[in-house]
Amino acid sequence: MPLTSDQLAEVAAQRDASQPTLRATVPALEALLYQPMPVLDHGFVRVIDYMGDDGAVVQAARVSYGRGTRRVSEDAGLIRYLMRHRHSTPFEMCEIKFHVKLPIFVARQWIRHRMANVNEYSARYSILDREFYIPAPEHLAAQSSTNRQGRGEVLQGQEAAAVLDMLRADATLTYDHYAHMLNETPDGQPADPARQGLARELARMNLTLNTYTQWYWKADLHNLLGFLSLRADSHAQYEIRAYADAMLDAVRAWVPLTFQAFQDYRMGAVTLSAGMLAVVRRMLAGEPVDQPGSNLSKREWTELMETLGR
Ligand SMILES: Cc1cc2nc3c(=O)[nH]c(=O)nc-3n(C[C@H](O)[C@H](O)[C@H](O)COP(=O)(O)OP(=O)(O)OC[C@H]3O[C@@H](n4cnc5c(N)ncnc54)[C@H](O)[C@@H]3O)c2cc1C
């Protein structure tokens, strides 16, 4: 676990202090609150705060004076209707805040999701930890020959060992140079009094992209689901998917009705183009259809056949 004993004590102290509130709380999410869910080799995601629950979604949809919830089955039906028809604003009434520790190259993908509030650890003011992401052997794969954005076969034997050695050696070397250029002891004194030391904001440019950074990331439920639909998808890069999977666990605990609707109508659903739908209709009518006669590109045809399990 990447937290120090002092950090773990701070988490425990926060969990020990409870406060009364009139606002909606969710026991299953309270159980996760503040606790780091480990991700990759040194990373984590932890829920820092949240606002609302499934009830807040139906309350906003019904514009109620009170909680607005009725029977669970009615609330579930309404949430499923909203999700199915992309009536998204009621989901924006819920918010969640995460603390995330992640490699810089994952942060670069993640930050493209602009509908969120982010505050990143400042490497201008502070010194980054000596922690680098080194993939587990089963995630050390070759470039895919069929998908320019994907991975192929897992590297084996000598080649895998050599790659791991290079990743470790490069990260360690650049971090050693970073520490040397900073010229600071852990208590902020010059390591070598004869040198001035380079500014933190400049020394950091030498670090490798697998160095870990941290941020607080807050989003509303609608935009969080948008993020998860792209990043928990099987086509997403494994490293960001590992974070999305941990966040999905938090969503399941927080808003179980919304989570189920999301699974059914977003994660487990597919979109068919007009051309694909025409092919499905012809197939259902018993007509033999092949790719050349389908008006679909080879790629679209392959995607459709994979979707249909043919
Ligand atoms: C498989 C994959 C490959 C990708 N490859 C690349 C790549 O090669 N290069 C690259 O740069 N990015 C890449 N991206 C990032 C991608 O282009 C999006 O930036 C990212 O997924 C965030 O999606 P988003 O804009 O929907 O989310 P958000 O930024 O969170 O926005 C949510 C929604 O808000 C609206 N919105 C937000 N900002 C604006 C705006 N300025 N104008 C209008 N509407 C806005 C849009 O409706 C948007 O869908 C890739 C993403 C995926 C999933």
CSV table of C-alpha atoms in Angstrom, one decimal, residues 56-303:
chain,number,residue,atom,x,y,z
A,56,ALA,CA,-31.4,13.0,-5.4
A,57,VAL,CA,-31.7,11.9,-9.0
A,58,VAL,CA,-35.4,11.2,-8.7
A,59,GLN,CA,-35.9,14.2,-6.5
A,60,ALA,CA,-34.5,16.5,-9.2
A,61,ALA,CA,-36.4,14.6,-12.0
A,62,ARG,CA,-39.7,15.1,-10.1
A,63,VAL,CA,-38.7,18.6,-8.9
A,64,SER,CA,-40.0,17.6,-5.4
A,65,TYR,CA,-40.3,19.5,-2.2
A,66,GLY,CA,-39.2,16.6,-0.1
A,67,ARG,CA,-37.0,13.6,-0.9
A,68,GLY,CA,-39.2,12.8,-3.9
A,69,THR,CA,-38.6,9.1,-3.7
A,70,ARG,CA,-41.5,6.6,-3.9
A,71,ARG,CA,-41.3,2.8,-3.9
A,72,VAL,CA,-37.8,1.5,-4.9
A,73,SER,CA,-39.3,-0.1,-8.0
A,74,GLU,CA,-40.8,3.2,-9.1
A,75,ASP,CA,-37.5,5.0,-8.5
A,76,ALA,CA,-35.6,2.4,-10.3
A,77,GLY,CA,-38.0,2.6,-13.3
A,78,LEU,CA,-37.6,6.4,-13.4
A,79,ILE,CA,-33.8,6.2,-13.2
A,80,ARG,CA,-33.8,3.6,-16.0
A,81,TYR,CA,-36.1,5.8,-18.1
A,82,LEU,CA,-33.8,8.8,-17.6
A,83,MET,CA,-30.7,6.7,-18.5
A,84,ARG,CA,-32.3,5.1,-21.5
A,85,HIS,CA,-33.5,8.4,-23.0
A,86,ARG,CA,-30.4,10.4,-22.1
A,87,HIS,CA,-32.3,12.7,-19.9
A,88,SER,CA,-29.1,13.5,-18.1
A,89,THR,CA,-29.5,16.6,-16.0
A,90,PRO,CA,-31.0,14.8,-12.9
A,91,PHE,CA,-27.7,12.9,-12.7
A,92,GLU,CA,-25.8,16.1,-12.5
A,93,MET,CA,-27.4,16.8,-9.1
A,94,CYS,CA,-25.0,14.2,-7.5
A,95,GLU,CA,-21.3,15.0,-7.0
A,96,ILE,CA,-18.3,12.9,-5.9
A,97,LYS,CA,-14.7,13.9,-5.1
A,98,PHE,CA,-11.8,11.5,-5.4
A,99,HIS,CA,-8.2,11.6,-4.4
A,100,VAL,CA,-6.1,9.7,-7.0
A,101,LYS,CA,-2.5,8.7,-7.2
A,102,LEU,CA,-1.6,7.9,-10.7
A,103,PRO,CA,1.3,7.7,-13.2
A,104,ILE,CA,1.8,10.9,-15.2
A,105,PHE,CA,1.0,9.2,-18.6
A,106,VAL,CA,-2.3,8.0,-17.2
A,107,ALA,CA,-3.0,11.6,-15.9
A,108,ARG,CA,-2.5,12.9,-19.4
A,109,GLN,CA,-5.3,10.7,-20.8
A,110,TRP,CA,-7.5,11.4,-17.8
A,111,ILE,CA,-7.2,15.2,-17.9
A,112,ARG,CA,-8.8,15.2,-21.4
A,113,HIS,CA,-12.1,14.8,-19.5
A,114,ARG,CA,-12.7,18.5,-19.1
A,115,MET,CA,-16.1,18.4,-17.3
A,116,ALA,CA,-14.5,17.9,-13.9
A,117,ASN,CA,-12.7,20.0,-11.2
A,118,VAL,CA,-9.0,19.1,-10.7
A,119,ASN,CA,-6.3,20.1,-8.4
A,120,GLU,CA,-3.0,18.4,-9.0
A,121,TYR,CA,-0.1,18.0,-6.5
A,122,SER,CA,2.3,20.9,-7.3
A,123,ALA,CA,5.8,19.8,-8.3
A,124,ARG,CA,6.7,23.5,-8.3
A,125,TYR,CA,6.2,23.6,-4.6
A,126,SER,CA,6.8,20.0,-3.5
A,127,ILE,CA,9.1,17.2,-4.4
A,128,LEU,CA,7.6,14.2,-6.2
A,129,ASP,CA,8.0,10.8,-4.6
A,130,ARG,CA,10.5,8.2,-5.9
A,131,GLU,CA,7.7,6.0,-7.2
A,132,PHE,CA,7.4,4.7,-10.8
A,133,TYR,CA,4.8,2.5,-12.4
A,134,ILE,CA,6.4,-0.7,-13.7
A,135,PRO,CA,3.9,-3.0,-15.5
A,136,ALA,CA,3.3,-6.5,-14.1
A,137,PRO,CA,4.7,-9.0,-16.6
A,138,GLU,CA,1.2,-10.0,-17.9
A,139,HIS,CA,0.6,-6.3,-18.9
A,140,LEU,CA,3.9,-6.0,-20.8
A,141,ALA,CA,2.6,-6.5,-24.3
A,142,ALA,CA,3.7,-5.8,-27.9
A,143,GLN,CA,2.1,-3.2,-30.2
A,144,SER,CA,-1.1,-4.7,-31.7
A,145,SER,CA,-0.9,-5.5,-35.4
A,146,THR,CA,-4.6,-4.9,-36.0
A,147,ASN,CA,-5.3,-1.9,-33.7
A,148,ARG,CA,-3.0,1.1,-33.8
A,149,GLN,CA,-4.2,2.1,-30.3
A,150,GLY,CA,-3.9,-1.3,-28.7
A,151,ARG,CA,-1.7,-4.1,-27.4
A,152,GLY,CA,-1.0,-7.5,-28.9
A,153,GLU,CA,0.8,-10.6,-27.4
A,154,VAL,CA,2.5,-10.4,-24.0
A,155,LEU,CA,6.3,-10.1,-24.3
A,156,GLN,CA,8.1,-13.2,-23.1
A,157,GLY,CA,11.5,-14.3,-21.7
A,158,GLN,CA,14.6,-12.3,-22.5
A,159,GLU,CA,12.7,-9.5,-24.2
A,160,ALA,CA,10.3,-9.0,-21.3
A,161,ALA,CA,13.2,-9.0,-18.8
A,162,ALA,CA,15.2,-6.5,-20.8
A,163,VAL,CA,12.2,-4.1,-21.1
A,164,LEU,CA,11.5,-4.3,-17.4
A,165,ASP,CA,15.2,-3.6,-16.7
A,166,MET,CA,15.2,-0.6,-19.0
A,167,LEU,CA,12.0,0.8,-17.5
A,168,ARG,CA,13.4,0.5,-13.9
A,169,ALA,CA,16.9,1.8,-14.8
A,170,ASP,CA,15.7,4.8,-16.8
A,171,ALA,CA,13.2,5.9,-14.1
A,172,THR,CA,15.8,5.4,-11.4
A,173,LEU,CA,18.5,7.3,-13.3
A,174,THR,CA,16.3,10.3,-14.1
A,175,TYR,CA,15.0,10.4,-10.5
A,176,ASP,CA,18.6,10.3,-9.2
A,177,HIS,CA,19.4,13.2,-11.5
A,178,TYR,CA,16.2,15.1,-10.3
A,179,ALA,CA,17.3,14.6,-6.7
A,180,HIS,CA,20.8,15.7,-7.5
A,181,MET,CA,19.7,18.8,-9.3
A,182,LEU,CA,17.3,19.7,-6.5
A,183,ASN,CA,20.2,19.4,-4.0
A,184,GLU,CA,17.8,19.1,-1.0
A,185,THR,CA,17.8,16.9,2.0
A,186,PRO,CA,14.3,15.6,3.2
A,187,ASP,CA,14.2,18.5,5.8
A,188,GLY,CA,14.8,21.1,3.1
A,189,GLN,CA,18.5,21.8,3.7
A,190,PRO,CA,21.1,21.9,0.9
A,191,ALA,CA,22.5,18.4,0.4
A,192,ASP,CA,25.8,19.9,-0.9
A,193,PRO,CA,26.3,23.4,0.5
A,194,ALA,CA,28.6,24.3,-2.4
A,195,ARG,CA,25.7,24.1,-4.9
A,196,GLN,CA,22.5,26.3,-5.2
A,197,GLY,CA,20.3,23.5,-6.5
A,198,LEU,CA,17.9,23.8,-9.4
A,199,ALA,CA,14.3,25.1,-8.9
A,200,ARG,CA,11.7,22.4,-8.4
A,201,GLU,CA,9.7,23.7,-11.3
A,202,LEU,CA,12.6,23.0,-13.6
A,203,ALA,CA,14.2,19.9,-12.1
A,204,ARG,CA,10.9,17.9,-12.6
A,205,MET,CA,11.1,18.1,-16.5
A,206,ASN,CA,13.7,15.3,-16.4
A,207,LEU,CA,11.3,12.7,-14.9
A,208,THR,CA,9.9,9.8,-16.8
A,209,LEU,CA,6.1,9.6,-17.6
A,210,ASN,CA,5.7,6.6,-15.3
A,211,THR,CA,6.4,8.8,-12.2
A,212,TYR,CA,3.4,9.0,-9.9
A,213,THR,CA,1.5,12.3,-9.4
A,214,GLN,CA,-1.6,12.9,-7.4
A,215,TRP,CA,-4.8,15.0,-7.7
A,216,TYR,CA,-8.2,15.7,-6.3
A,217,TRP,CA,-10.8,15.1,-9.0
A,218,LYS,CA,-14.4,16.1,-8.6
A,219,ALA,CA,-17.2,15.5,-11.1
A,220,ASP,CA,-21.0,15.2,-11.2
A,221,LEU,CA,-22.5,11.8,-11.7
A,222,HIS,CA,-23.4,12.4,-15.3
A,223,ASN,CA,-19.9,13.4,-16.3
A,224,LEU,CA,-18.4,10.6,-14.1
A,225,LEU,CA,-20.5,8.1,-16.0
A,226,GLY,CA,-19.3,9.6,-19.3
A,227,PHE,CA,-15.7,9.1,-18.1
A,228,LEU,CA,-16.4,5.6,-16.9
A,229,SER,CA,-18.2,4.6,-20.2
A,230,LEU,CA,-15.0,5.4,-22.1
A,231,ARG,CA,-12.3,4.4,-19.5
A,232,ALA,CA,-13.9,1.3,-18.0
A,233,ASP,CA,-14.5,0.0,-21.6
A,234,SER,CA,-12.6,-3.1,-22.6
A,235,HIS,CA,-10.9,-1.0,-25.4
A,236,ALA,CA,-9.5,1.5,-22.9
A,237,GLN,CA,-5.8,1.3,-22.0
A,238,TYR,CA,-5.4,-1.2,-19.2
A,239,GLU,CA,-3.7,1.3,-16.8
A,240,ILE,CA,-6.6,3.9,-16.9
A,241,ARG,CA,-9.1,1.1,-16.9
A,242,ALA,CA,-7.7,-0.1,-13.6
A,243,TYR,CA,-8.6,3.2,-12.1
A,244,ALA,CA,-12.0,3.3,-13.7
A,245,ASP,CA,-12.8,-0.2,-12.4
A,246,ALA,CA,-12.1,0.9,-8.8
A,247,MET,CA,-14.3,4.0,-9.3
A,248,LEU,CA,-17.1,1.8,-10.7
A,249,ASP,CA,-17.0,-0.1,-7.3
A,250,ALA,CA,-17.6,3.3,-5.6
A,251,VAL,CA,-20.4,4.1,-7.9
A,252,ARG,CA,-22.1,0.7,-7.3
A,253,ALA,CA,-21.9,1.4,-3.5
A,254,TRP,CA,-23.1,5.0,-3.8
A,255,VAL,CA,-26.0,4.9,-6.3
A,256,PRO,CA,-26.9,1.3,-6.9
A,257,LEU,CA,-30.0,2.0,-9.0
A,258,THR,CA,-28.1,4.4,-11.3
A,259,PHE,CA,-25.2,1.9,-11.5
A,260,GLN,CA,-27.6,-0.9,-12.7
A,261,ALA,CA,-29.2,1.4,-15.3
A,262,PHE,CA,-25.7,2.5,-16.4
A,263,GLN,CA,-24.6,-1.2,-16.8
A,264,ASP,CA,-27.7,-2.0,-18.8
A,265,TYR,CA,-28.1,1.1,-21.1
A,266,ARG,CA,-24.5,2.3,-21.4
A,267,MET,CA,-21.8,-0.2,-20.5
A,268,GLY,CA,-23.6,-3.3,-21.8
A,269,ALA,CA,-25.4,-1.6,-24.7
A,270,VAL,CA,-24.2,-1.1,-28.3
A,271,THR,CA,-25.0,1.6,-30.9
A,272,LEU,CA,-25.9,0.4,-34.4
A,273,SER,CA,-25.5,2.8,-37.3
A,274,ALA,CA,-28.4,3.0,-39.8
A,275,GLY,CA,-26.4,0.8,-42.2
A,276,MET,CA,-25.8,-1.8,-39.4
A,277,LEU,CA,-29.5,-1.8,-38.5
A,278,ALA,CA,-30.4,-2.4,-42.1
A,279,VAL,CA,-28.1,-5.4,-42.2
A,280,VAL,CA,-29.7,-6.8,-39.0
A,281,ARG,CA,-33.2,-6.4,-40.5
A,282,ARG,CA,-32.2,-8.2,-43.7
A,283,MET,CA,-30.7,-11.0,-41.6
A,284,LEU,CA,-33.8,-11.3,-39.4
A,285,ALA,CA,-35.8,-11.5,-42.7
A,286,GLY,CA,-33.7,-14.6,-43.6
A,287,GLU,CA,-31.8,-12.9,-46.4
A,288,PRO,CA,-28.1,-14.0,-46.7
A,289,VAL,CA,-25.9,-10.9,-46.4
A,290,ASP,CA,-22.2,-10.7,-46.8
A,291,GLN,CA,-19.8,-7.7,-46.3
A,292,PRO,CA,-19.6,-6.7,-50.0
A,293,GLY,CA,-23.3,-6.6,-50.3
A,294,SER,CA,-23.9,-4.9,-47.0
A,295,ASN,CA,-22.8,-1.3,-47.8
A,296,LEU,CA,-20.7,-1.5,-44.7
A,297,SER,CA,-16.9,-1.0,-44.6
A,298,LYS,CA,-14.9,-4.1,-43.7
A,299,ARG,CA,-14.1,-2.6,-40.3
A,300,GLU,CA,-17.8,-1.8,-39.6
A,301,TRP,CA,-18.9,-5.2,-40.8
A,302,THR,CA,-16.3,-6.9,-38.5
A,303,GLU,CA,-17.5,-4.8,-35.6
